[in-house]
Every structure is written in structure tokens, then in C-alpha cells.
XYZ file of N, CA and C in Angstrom:
729
model
N 70.073 128.824 -3.018
C 69.170 129.631 -1.706
C 68.105 129.982 -1.940
N 67.716 131.737 -2.225
C 66.522 132.025 -1.963
C 65.573 131.137 -3.301
N 65.951 131.278 -5.016
C 65.440 130.822 -5.655
C 64.498 128.846 -4.770
N 65.219 128.753 -4.197
C 64.339 127.062 -3.406
C 63.858 127.754 -2.361
N 64.749 128.736 -2.058
C 63.328 129.094 -0.460
C 61.868 129.703 -0.592
N 62.154 130.348 -2.372
C 60.895 131.322 -2.400
C 60.022 129.938 -3.343
N 60.710 129.059 -3.692
C 59.700 127.378 -4.461
C 59.077 126.948 -3.180
N 59.367 127.027 -1.987
C 58.468 126.500 -0.866
C 57.775 127.989 -0.364
N 58.154 128.996 -0.104
C 57.131 129.501 0.079
C 55.950 129.543 -0.505
N 56.159 129.540 -2.191
C 55.279 129.915 -2.536
C 53.982 128.079 -3.025
N 54.587 127.156 -2.494
C 53.896 126.027 -1.837
C 52.872 126.148 -1.315
N 53.902 126.580 -0.398
C 52.385 126.648 1.157
C 52.003 127.950 1.077
N 51.387 128.585 0.668
C 51.238 129.884 -0.029
C 50.034 128.796 -0.413
N 50.175 128.124 -1.373
C 49.211 128.321 -2.513
C 48.541 126.874 -1.772
N 49.086 126.129 -1.337
C 48.323 124.988 -0.516
C 47.655 125.861 0.697
N 48.620 126.596 1.368
C 46.847 127.430 2.540
C 45.748 128.245 1.524
N 45.996 129.128 0.426
C 45.222 129.302 0.168
C 44.088 128.780 -0.423
N 43.855 127.095 -0.741
C 43.549 126.533 -0.887
C 42.792 126.063 0.140
N 43.264 126.235 1.354
C 42.962 125.833 2.522
C 41.555 126.421 2.932
N 42.185 127.703 2.464
C 40.746 129.243 3.123
C 40.011 128.854 2.352
N 40.236 128.316 1.386
C 38.917 128.525 0.194
C 37.950 127.153 0.910
N 38.533 126.307 1.522
C 37.883 125.269 2.060
C 37.152 125.944 3.667
N 38.171 126.241 4.104
C 37.189 127.513 5.344
C 36.178 127.735 4.969
N 36.382 128.551 4.030
C 35.136 129.504 3.822
C 33.791 128.769 3.773
N 33.820 127.207 3.078
C 32.715 126.526 2.382
C 32.665 125.417 3.970
N 33.087 125.655 5.020
C 33.067 124.509 5.685
C 32.673 125.976 7.307
N 33.186 127.792 6.788
C 32.891 127.880 7.992
C 33.291 127.845 9.289
N 35.190 127.428 8.663
C 35.088 126.547 10.209
C 36.965 126.890 9.337
N 37.102 127.622 10.329
C 38.934 128.487 9.987
C 39.580 127.627 11.039
N 39.125 126.495 11.581
C 40.239 125.709 12.475
C 41.393 124.605 11.809
N 40.266 125.099 10.473
C 40.951 123.186 9.767
C 42.651 123.919 9.404
N 42.863 125.092 9.896
C 44.670 125.766 9.794
C 45.217 124.827 10.254
N 44.885 124.744 11.267
C 45.718 123.541 12.454
C 46.321 122.792 12.283
N 45.381 121.855 11.708
C 46.209 120.486 11.159
C 46.772 120.445 10.200
N 47.297 121.772 9.426
C 48.230 121.713 8.733
C 49.246 121.973 8.987
N 49.286 122.487 9.981
C 50.555 123.058 11.062
C 51.159 122.222 10.266
N 51.705 120.795 11.014
C 52.973 119.932 11.037
C 53.264 119.566 9.256
N 51.993 119.492 8.868
C 51.918 119.068 7.156
C 52.632 120.395 6.349
N 52.164 121.166 6.384
C 52.613 122.684 6.261
C 54.279 122.881 5.997
N 55.244 122.351 7.368
C 56.453 121.873 7.242
C 57.052 120.419 5.737
N 56.394 119.697 6.280
C 56.960 118.554 5.319
C 56.586 119.030 3.710
N 55.661 120.109 3.644
C 55.731 120.240 2.218
C 56.185 121.410 2.163
N 57.334 121.879 2.430
C 58.685 123.164 2.220
C 59.273 121.851 1.980
N 59.412 121.429 3.302
C 61.570 120.516 2.827
C 60.821 119.714 1.655
N 59.689 119.462 1.381
C 59.867 118.162 -0.030
C 59.720 118.867 -1.385
N 59.030 119.931 -1.083
C 59.625 121.548 -2.012
C 61.255 121.583 -2.395
N 61.764 122.043 -0.942
C 63.063 122.446 -0.952
C 64.145 120.410 -1.304
N 63.430 120.151 -1.085
C 64.326 118.543 -1.412
C 64.286 118.465 -3.128
N 63.362 118.743 -3.841
C 62.570 117.781 -4.815
C 63.349 119.516 -6.670
N 63.329 120.648 -5.090
C 63.463 122.054 -6.736
C 65.136 122.160 -5.900
N 66.061 121.635 -5.224
C 67.244 121.634 -5.076
C 68.199 120.204 -6.075
N 67.481 119.313 -6.267
C 67.213 117.571 -6.775
C 68.969 117.296 -6.520
N 69.606 117.550 -5.860
C 71.080 116.813 -4.850
C 70.940 115.348 -4.523
N 69.512 115.300 -3.500
C 69.386 114.173 -3.050
C 70.346 113.643 -1.221
N 71.068 115.069 -1.764
C 71.800 114.438 -0.432
C 71.009 114.201 0.960
N 71.838 113.006 1.799
C 71.945 112.094 2.937
C 70.557 112.949 3.942
N 71.765 113.910 3.734
C 71.188 114.705 5.383
C 70.034 115.485 5.160
N 69.853 116.397 3.312
C 68.017 116.193 3.445
C 67.071 114.920 3.286
N 67.433 113.997 2.677
C 66.821 112.554 2.847
C 66.102 112.492 3.933
N 67.756 112.308 5.106
C 67.232 112.465 6.489
C 66.476 113.289 7.472
N 66.461 114.882 6.791
C 65.606 115.754 7.660
C 64.189 115.832 6.998
N 64.132 115.773 5.329
C 62.569 115.540 4.811
C 62.086 113.917 6.016
N 63.318 112.347 6.112
C 62.054 111.843 6.577
C 61.027 111.736 8.609
N 62.805 112.637 8.357
C 61.757 113.631 10.338
C 61.319 114.041 10.188
N 61.020 115.188 9.780
C 60.105 115.843 9.560
C 58.397 114.980 8.865
N 58.468 114.682 8.376
C 57.561 113.741 7.412
C 56.685 113.139 8.485
N 57.670 112.189 9.468
C 57.167 111.809 10.417
C 56.147 112.550 11.344
N 57.353 113.600 12.174
C 56.655 114.235 12.755
C 55.079 114.686 12.111
N 55.347 115.375 11.427
C 54.214 116.627 10.747
C 53.009 114.875 10.086
N 53.443 114.149 10.166
C 51.872 113.122 9.361
C 51.452 112.734 11.466
N 52.442 112.760 12.052
C 51.515 112.974 13.776
C 50.262 113.399 14.079
N 51.259 114.845 13.959
C 50.680 115.717 14.318
C 49.398 116.435 13.466
N 49.590 116.170 12.554
C 48.298 116.613 11.698
C 47.226 115.281 12.030
N 47.566 114.623 11.744
C 46.786 113.153 12.212
C 45.463 113.508 13.422
N 47.218 113.789 14.766
C 46.053 114.389 16.216
C 45.234 115.423 15.952
N 46.174 116.275 15.738
C 45.003 117.905 16.145
C 43.700 117.838 14.745
N 44.122 116.768 13.811
C 42.995 116.559 13.280
C 41.167 116.114 13.798
N 41.683 115.614 14.175
C 41.514 113.657 15.126
C 40.371 115.005 15.809
N 41.042 115.203 16.736
C 40.711 116.662 18.014
C 39.933 117.459 17.874
N 40.093 118.205 16.913
C 39.651 119.298 16.243
C 38.358 118.935 15.621
N 37.959 117.932 14.719
C 36.761 117.200 14.543
C 35.638 117.256 15.567
N 36.037 117.034 16.224
C 35.246 117.182 17.499
C 34.930 118.271 18.216
N 35.653 118.782 18.168
C 35.376 120.169 18.794
C 34.845 121.891 18.270
N 34.661 121.327 16.403
C 34.407 122.338 16.303
C 35.041 123.874 16.468
N 34.978 124.706 15.494
C 35.883 126.012 15.938
C 36.327 126.780 16.484
N 37.924 126.777 16.803
C 38.070 127.304 17.416
C 37.207 129.060 18.186
N 36.862 128.579 19.390
C 36.513 130.263 19.808
C 36.749 131.625 19.566
N 38.386 131.104 19.710
C 38.859 132.507 19.089
C 38.687 133.080 17.899
N 38.235 131.589 16.724
C 38.439 132.237 15.094
C 36.365 132.356 15.492
N 35.887 132.042 16.494
C 34.419 132.361 16.301
C 34.362 133.754 16.507
N 34.791 134.417 17.631
C 35.075 135.900 18.368
C 35.071 136.574 16.634
N 36.253 136.287 16.390
C 36.708 137.413 15.181
C 35.574 136.869 13.824
N 35.137 136.207 13.729
C 34.170 136.002 12.551
C 32.657 136.752 13.189
N 32.963 137.183 15.153
C 31.175 138.083 15.090
C 31.854 139.381 14.738
N 33.069 139.307 14.782
C 34.084 140.773 15.290
C 33.742 140.984 13.596
N 34.107 141.213 13.404
C 34.429 141.803 11.638
C 33.056 141.703 10.385
N 32.718 140.202 10.926
C 31.345 140.412 9.655
C 31.629 139.473 8.406
N 31.072 140.291 7.517
C 30.825 139.534 6.433
C 32.560 140.189 5.878
N 33.052 140.622 6.461
C 35.360 140.871 6.465
C 35.940 140.182 7.059
N 34.743 138.867 7.733
C 35.551 138.731 7.936
C 36.592 137.552 6.889
N 35.773 137.287 5.895
C 36.581 135.428 5.168
C 38.036 136.320 4.465
N 38.074 137.393 3.460
C 38.938 137.786 4.103
C 39.936 137.810 4.136
N 39.586 139.419 5.674
C 40.817 139.087 6.369
C 41.342 138.318 7.116
N 40.062 137.005 7.440
C 41.303 135.402 7.639
C 42.044 134.888 7.371
N 42.241 135.489 5.114
C 43.460 135.013 4.129
C 44.616 135.390 5.095
N 44.524 136.968 5.445
C 45.975 137.521 5.802
C 45.839 136.737 7.290
N 45.277 137.290 8.569
C 45.642 137.575 9.790
C 45.710 135.595 10.139
N 45.487 134.440 9.492
C 45.649 133.466 9.911
C 46.002 132.351 8.923
N 45.902 132.231 7.537
C 45.864 130.868 7.208
C 47.822 131.446 6.977
N 47.448 133.091 5.592
C 49.515 133.675 4.628
C 49.723 133.891 6.432
N 49.268 134.579 7.349
C 50.379 134.806 8.609
C 51.130 133.601 9.456
N 50.327 132.158 8.937
C 51.276 131.297 10.038
C 51.454 130.692 8.725
N 51.426 130.919 7.451
C 52.093 129.901 6.375
C 53.282 131.145 6.569
N 53.967 131.890 6.273
C 54.654 133.225 6.798
C 55.881 132.170 7.836
N 55.139 132.706 9.018
C 55.715 131.754 9.717
C 56.916 130.502 9.898
N 55.077 129.898 8.864
C 56.230 128.542 8.699
C 56.990 128.556 8.114
N 56.625 128.941 6.841
C 58.752 129.599 5.556
C 59.363 129.959 6.863
N 59.921 130.742 7.576
C 60.227 131.164 8.325
C 61.411 130.196 9.034
N 60.291 129.992 9.546
C 61.090 128.805 10.689
C 61.664 127.408 10.265
N 61.005 127.018 8.747
C 61.867 125.699 8.041
C 62.964 126.553 7.600
N 63.623 127.777 7.939
C 64.806 127.927 7.839
C 66.506 126.699 7.747
N 66.483 126.515 9.114
C 66.644 125.030 9.690
C 66.465 123.985 7.743
N 65.635 123.317 8.202
C 65.210 122.482 7.290
C 65.770 122.390 5.708
N 65.780 123.850 4.937
C 65.785 124.245 3.889
C 67.372 124.610 3.695
N 68.535 124.908 5.114
C 70.010 124.502 4.819
C 70.199 123.752 5.601
N 69.446 122.489 5.685
C 69.540 121.096 5.945
C 69.566 120.236 4.547
N 68.672 120.554 3.971
C 68.457 120.084 2.689
C 69.582 120.358 1.494
N 69.856 121.525 1.560
C 70.964 122.348 0.654
C 72.636 121.497 1.047
N 72.791 121.486 2.520
C 74.120 121.091 3.084
C 74.565 120.331 2.902
N 76.070 120.245 1.871
C 76.519 119.718 1.105
C 78.011 118.184 1.714
N 78.027 119.133 2.678
C 79.357 118.483 3.851
C 78.470 116.854 4.514
N 79.134 115.882 4.597
C 78.713 114.563 4.762
C 78.422 115.018 6.561
N 77.592 113.526 6.344
C 77.106 113.643 8.010
C 78.205 113.451 8.904
N 77.776 114.281 10.539
C 78.954 113.662 11.506
C 78.409 113.532 12.622
N 78.295 113.727 13.639
C 78.501 113.043 15.120
C 76.976 114.332 15.097
N 76.846 115.238 14.492
C 76.159 116.170 15.122
C 74.776 115.758 14.715
N 74.841 115.411 13.214
C 73.477 114.824 12.253
C 73.211 113.889 13.486
N 73.773 113.441 13.161
C 73.008 111.663 14.670
C 72.579 112.238 16.592
N 73.105 113.452 16.591
C 72.902 114.152 17.971
C 71.720 114.559 17.373
N 71.566 115.190 16.244
C 70.061 115.850 16.146
C 69.288 115.089 15.990
N 69.311 113.713 15.547
C 68.345 112.887 14.950
C 67.843 112.663 16.188
N 69.009 112.149 17.407
C 68.604 111.408 18.574
C 67.444 112.171 19.514
N 68.236 113.574 19.292
C 66.907 115.140 20.372
C 65.629 114.814 19.750
N 66.325 114.849 18.116
C 64.634 114.754 17.845
C 63.600 114.291 17.462
N 64.212 113.046 17.622
C 63.145 111.265 17.875
C 63.030 111.444 19.719
N 63.831 112.057 20.496
C 63.374 111.705 22.153
C 62.222 113.122 22.274
N 61.932 114.209 21.099
C 61.419 114.775 21.624
C 59.742 114.166 20.573
N 60.353 113.665 19.820
C 59.287 112.959 18.777
C 58.625 112.004 20.356
N 58.906 111.544 21.087
C 58.437 110.421 21.541
C 57.847 111.577 23.193
N 58.261 112.639 23.510
C 57.753 112.486 24.504
C 56.358 113.159 24.277
N 56.536 114.334 22.644
C 54.958 114.556 22.227
C 53.971 114.016 21.841
N 54.994 112.508 21.541
C 53.056 111.732 21.450
C 52.720 110.787 22.395
N 53.587 110.665 23.021
C 53.246 110.271 24.321
C 52.551 110.486 25.133
N 52.650 112.210 25.404
C 51.724 113.165 26.031
C 50.707 113.343 25.543
N 50.624 113.550 24.185
C 49.692 113.950 23.878
C 48.808 112.442 23.372
N 48.806 110.996 23.766
C 48.038 110.229 23.720
C 47.806 110.222 25.158
N 48.303 110.326 26.133
C 47.902 109.766 27.500
C 46.934 111.248 27.843
N 47.066 112.378 27.587
C 45.847 113.093 27.256
C 44.285 113.107 26.645
N 44.763 112.414 25.735
C 43.697 112.188 24.658
C 42.642 110.760 25.061
N 43.675 109.748 25.999
C 43.051 108.101 26.703
C 42.493 109.438 28.113
N 42.756 110.583 28.783
C 42.309 111.096 29.576
C 40.861 111.417 29.473
N 40.310 112.053 28.509
C 39.758 113.121 28.069
C 38.377 112.088 27.466
N 39.457 111.056 26.910
C 38.197 109.874 26.738
C 37.470 109.531 27.882
N 37.367 109.641 28.703
C 36.933 108.894 29.935
C 35.700 110.178 30.820
N 34.568 109.699 30.487
C 33.303 110.715 30.974
C 33.751 110.856 32.389
N 34.901 110.007 33.378
C 34.295 110.561 35.104
C 36.016 111.317 35.222
N 36.079 111.545 34.274
C 37.415 112.723 34.437
C 37.206 113.851 33.950
N 35.482 113.974 33.384
C 35.268 115.190 32.714
C 35.346 116.382 33.861
N 35.936 117.974 34.018
C 36.993 118.873 34.727
C 37.683 118.098 35.533
N 37.966 117.211 35.470
C 39.749 117.292 36.724
C 40.550 117.577 35.702
N 41.635 117.166 36.061
C 43.200 117.716 35.584
C 43.710 116.533 35.454
N 44.589 116.550 34.909
C 45.759 115.212 34.427
C 47.297 115.300 35.228
N 47.078 114.850 35.862
C 47.802 114.920 37.206
C 49.383 113.345 36.995
N 48.420 111.868 36.582
C 49.748 111.028 35.989
C 50.253 111.309 34.834
N 51.209 109.927 34.683
C 52.173 109.715 33.891
C 53.729 111.075 33.510
N 53.089 111.244 31.485
C 54.294 112.325 31.877
C 53.868 114.039 32.387
N 52.448 113.802 32.211
C 51.446 115.223 33.050
C 52.163 115.847 34.848
N 52.515 114.266 35.209
C 52.929 114.211 36.541
C 54.061 115.223 36.644
N 55.066 115.384 35.458
C 56.322 115.995 35.841
C 56.206 118.164 35.034
N 55.277 117.839 34.138
C 55.455 118.854 33.272
C 54.262 119.262 33.166
N 53.883 120.453 33.335
C 52.302 120.995 32.862
C 51.525 121.002 31.490
N 53.054 120.511 30.636
C 52.630 121.112 29.262
C 54.077 120.473 28.475
N 54.248 118.250 28.779
C 55.074 117.719 28.178
C 54.351 117.569 26.386
N 53.642 117.699 26.088
C 53.436 117.795 24.990
C 54.392 119.110 24.463
N 54.186 119.595 24.313
C 54.756 121.691 23.820
C 56.359 120.878 23.961
N 56.589 120.493 25.530
C 58.082 120.191 25.799
C 58.768 119.332 24.371
N 58.169 118.802 24.394
C 58.252 117.870 23.817
C 58.668 118.060 21.763
N 57.005 118.891 21.566
C 57.691 119.371 20.419
C 58.711 121.058 20.030
N 59.130 121.875 21.652
C 60.344 122.644 21.284
C 61.665 121.755 21.714
N 61.553 120.371 21.982
C 63.041 119.731 21.879
C 63.046 119.243 20.373
N 62.386 118.618 19.035
C 61.466 118.464 18.117
C 62.854 119.631 17.679
N 61.885 121.090 17.613
C 63.341 121.434 16.572
C 64.773 121.771 17.168
N 64.962 121.646 18.856
C 66.718 121.588 18.318
C 66.721 120.898 18.055
N 66.157 119.555 17.782
C 66.956 118.329 17.365
C 67.217 118.775 15.590
N 66.069 118.986 15.237
C 66.248 119.755 13.868
C 67.266 120.392 13.274
N 67.439 121.990 14.349
C 68.692 123.028 14.497
C 69.786 122.026 14.471
N 70.331 120.662 15.671
C 71.192 120.078 15.385
C 71.552 119.611 14.020
N 70.890 119.375 13.192
C 70.834 118.989 11.859
C 71.560 119.637 10.957
N 70.206 120.645 10.396
C 71.382 122.157 10.038
C 72.624 122.659 10.864
N 73.104 122.709 11.864
C 74.234 122.754 12.598
C 75.234 122.033 11.841
N 74.601 120.913 11.697
C 75.847 119.649 11.129
C 75.892 120.277 9.488
N 75.431 120.801 8.694
C 75.498 121.194 7.654
C 75.683 122.611 7.686
N 76.582 123.280 9.076
C 77.648 124.300 8.959
C 76.108 125.611 9.036
N 75.161 124.917 9.327
C 73.682 126.393 9.354
C 73.852 126.900 10.353
N 74.368 127.206 11.767
C 74.455 127.827 12.661
C 73.700 129.062 12.535
N 73.040 129.642 12.031
C 72.773 131.182 12.082
C 71.106 130.077 11.882
N 71.039 129.371 11.679
C 69.758 129.371 12.013
C 68.421 128.619 13.424
N 69.580 129.712 14.043
C 69.356 129.503 15.474
C 68.236 130.235 15.795
N 67.730 130.841 14.886
C 66.459 131.888 15.753
C 65.694 130.795 15.433
N 65.342 130.032 14.367
C 64.670 129.320 14.246
C 63.723 128.306 15.566
N 64.417 127.686 16.167
C 63.745 126.764 17.122
C 63.521 128.009 18.790
N 64.768 129.380 18.265
C 64.282 129.870 19.603
C 63.240 130.555 19.110
N 62.398 130.920 17.848
C 61.107 130.757 17.902
C 60.366 130.285 17.538
N 60.374 129.273 17.834
C 59.091 127.577 18.164
C 59.504 127.600 19.375
N 59.976 127.923 20.666
C 60.129 127.645 21.723
C 59.524 129.183 22.661
N 60.004 130.254 21.547
C 59.140 131.375 22.237
C 57.123 131.871 21.657
N 57.108 130.644 20.706
C 55.782 131.154 21.245
C 54.920 130.133 21.291
N 55.738 128.447 22.023
C 55.279 127.775 22.316
C 54.934 128.361 23.467
N 56.224 129.238 24.748
C 55.547 129.332 25.981
C 55.316 130.832 26.048
N 54.930 132.120 25.045
C 54.631 132.335 25.578
C 53.731 133.767 24.033
N 53.143 133.111 23.758
C 52.523 133.152 22.291
C 50.729 132.601 22.424
N 50.864 131.761 21.590
C 50.030 130.279 21.295
C 49.865 129.082 21.311
N 50.752 128.857 22.283
C 50.692 127.660 23.333
C 50.721 127.775 24.676
N 51.685 128.040 25.583
C 51.416 127.947 27.113
C 50.234 129.021 27.651
N 49.979 130.265 27.348
C 49.766 131.390 27.834
C 47.892 131.146 27.899
N 47.652 130.526 26.276
C 45.981 130.506 26.357
C 45.722 128.953 26.283
N 46.590 128.128 26.587
C 45.983 127.076 27.396
C 46.011 127.351 28.295
N 46.484 128.040 29.400
C 46.912 128.075 30.320
C 45.573 129.096 31.011
N 45.417 130.215 30.173
C 44.279 130.893 30.671
C 43.192 129.883 30.150
N 42.531 128.852 29.858
C 41.670 127.984 29.475
C 41.723 127.740 29.918
N 42.420 126.454 31.299
C 42.066 125.663 32.306
C 42.205 126.326 33.061
N 42.507 127.489 33.676
C 42.023 127.937 34.623
C 40.597 128.690 34.665
N 40.099 128.728 34.218
C 38.517 129.320 34.153
C 38.328 127.671 33.772
N 38.160 126.768 33.293
C 37.595 125.608 33.042
C 37.538 124.004 34.159
N 38.912 124.118 34.865
C 39.356 123.271 35.880
C 39.227 124.072 36.785
N 38.873 123.831 38.077
C 38.834 123.935 39.165
C 40.029 123.849 40.159
N 40.441 122.429 39.823
C 41.853 121.859 40.454
C 43.115 122.400 39.826
N 42.913 123.432 38.912
C 44.209 124.039 37.734
C 44.733 124.743 38.483
N 43.963 125.380 39.703
C 45.581 126.362 40.110
C 46.176 125.511 40.919
N 45.757 124.819 41.991
C 46.236 123.920 42.660
C 47.321 123.142 41.891
N 47.284 122.485 40.893
C 47.755 121.764 39.408
C 49.056 122.115 39.574
N 49.014 123.262 39.036
C 50.617 124.774 38.558
C 51.180 124.920 39.614
N 50.360 125.116 41.513
C 51.502 125.356 42.383
C 52.268 123.545 42.554
């Protein structure tokens, strides 16, 4: 397991280093966001190829993760292309000056790579699992598909809402957004619990830390807190929407 895992880590860090070099040329560290999903797909593919068993569970996980990664990567690329560099990275660029180039490699690109590799533990365990597919795998795939559908629909609804100039400064309160302030993040969390269930089908119950980390990041770190802080300042009706 260790040799396969380290192969995945090496592939992710290499890809992120190349992406970092591109970010220096573009002066835009935000391109890392579009790689978040594809990074997991890359790690899973390396696990699958290095393991070499082509087991049915590994094939299932590779297909699921690649589908999720392609959709998320394309969505974030389209969104970020119109918005320019993330204000957080702009502020860090101004703060660190010439040192930002090297600092961004460690604090932005390789840090996210380390998180990707850690959270990909269920994917690694599923690929290496030799037990036959079970009802737990079917349930995990079903949970994953529900999460993917929620995340995709929520992103589509928000993109369509923002595309209408009449909605500038307004808060989306229809569709899935009528029931949840962050249905896209909720769907993403469900995706990871579904993937964990597939890993559990291989007996890898110990990988539960991965969906816990993802859920925690979405709820308390890089997801909800940053977005709600921004929305509360830019959307006059957001406080009422929260209530």
C-alpha cells in the first residue's frame, strides 16, 4: 500500500509543480482551484495503474471520481476565467512581494497537494481492495450519485442566476437554494461519504478520517466561512436570507 500511495503523491506533486510554474507565467494562483477535482482523479488513476489488478471496485471508483472531477474542474475553470485571481491570493501577492513566487509553491500548491493525497485514502483503499463488490459498494455508489446530482444542479442554478444582470446584488432563494444556503457544498460532502462507503466495502473503515476532513473543510475552513463573510458584505439581503 505504501509504495502505491507514494506513487500517487509523487504524481500529484509533479502536476502541481508544473501548474505552479504556469501560475507564475500567468500571474494567477487561482488556477489551482480548477485542479482540485482533477487532482483526485490523477491520484486514483496512478493508484489503479500502479496496482495493476484492475479489480472491479477499483474500476468503479476510478469511473466515479473521474466523472466528479471532470464536472467540477470544468465548472471551476469556467467560473474563475471570468473572475480573475482570487482576492486572497492577490492580497498574499502584495504582502510577500518577490517572495510570493516561492511561498505560493508551498503554501498554495503543495499544501493542497498534501491535502488531496491525505483525503484520497478511501480511493487508494478501494483500488487495492480485493473483496468482491457488495451491497455496501452499491449503496456507496448511489450516495455518490445523489451528491453529484445535488452539487451539479446547485452549481447550474447559481450560474444561471448570476448570468442574469437583473440579479446583480441579489440573493438566490429558489431551487435547491431555497432549502440550503450551500447545496453545492452539501452535495460535495455527500460525494465523499459515498466514496467512503465504497472503501468500507473493501474493509477500509479506518479511512473515515477522509470524509470527516472534507466535511470539516467545507463547513469550517475553506467553504462556508469564507463565502458567507464575502456574501454578508456584498449582498444586502443575505443576513435576512440566513435567518
